[in-house]
Amino acid sequence: MTESHHDNPYFTQSEDPSRVQQTEQEIAAHVRGILELIEEDPDREGLQNTPVRVAKAWRFLTQGYHQDPAAVLLSAKFEVDYRHMVIVKDIGFYSMCEHHMLPFFGKVHIAYIPNGYVTGLSKLPRVVDIFSRRLQVQERLTTQIKDCIQEALDPLGVMVVIEAQHMCMQMRGVQKQNSITTTSAFTGVFKKESTREEFMNLIQR
Ligand SMILES: [Zn+2]
């Protein structure tokens, strides 16, 4: 699922300046082509630097392809004798849907019950960032976060809930209201309805 580059879990392409520049120039050339095709003038003042800015923005928004979320969790894995629910809720995220390459964004709530090991609390939002900064569908984003935590920490169970708004629905007028799409995925002890309810009650406070 993940590949590590060198020994650095935070490795990104930006560490190879010549390749970064080449990639940005190529993306910018495509963006310029799009501007022409939508009958804009890529040479008018306001648009002159737009292709390069878009290329830089896109590289940022897709940097998760070059990062290893499991390595982030394992970099701060601690042995503990705690077998109650650990919850990190309201983790903000921004991702891009793979169908329209438009943003979807919202909140991720994560719970797990440790089986001897926990990770640093700041690491869970990092994992959310890494999976979000790829082209995604909300369902896969949910299961990837769940699977990564399950594999790295081997807890008694993990549950991930994502609430998101999709610009491809709202901006294109498919669905006019600010509707929220909710997805969830879980393992282990969260298969029990009462455990899921406990988590849902805690995040709704
Ligand atoms: Zn979409």
Short mmCIF file of C-alpha atoms and ligand atoms in Angstrom, two decimals, residues 97-102 166 168-169 172, ligand 1:
data_model
loop_
_atom_site.label_atom_id
_atom_site.label_comp_id
_atom_site.label_asym_id
_atom_site.label_seq_id
_atom_site.Cartn_x
_atom_site.Cartn_y
_atom_site.Cartn_z
CA CYS A 97 -12.46 14.01 -5.60
CA GLU A 98 -11.04 11.75 -8.24
CA HIS A 99 -14.10 12.05 -10.48
CA HIS A 100 -14.04 15.81 -11.03
CA MET A 101 -10.81 16.93 -9.38
CA LEU A 102 -12.84 19.35 -7.27
CA HIS A 166 -18.40 17.86 -2.00
CA CYS A 168 -18.58 18.64 -7.32
CA MET A 169 -22.13 18.31 -6.01
CA ARG A 172 -22.37 22.04 -10.24
ZN ZN B 1 -16.70 14.54 -7.71
#
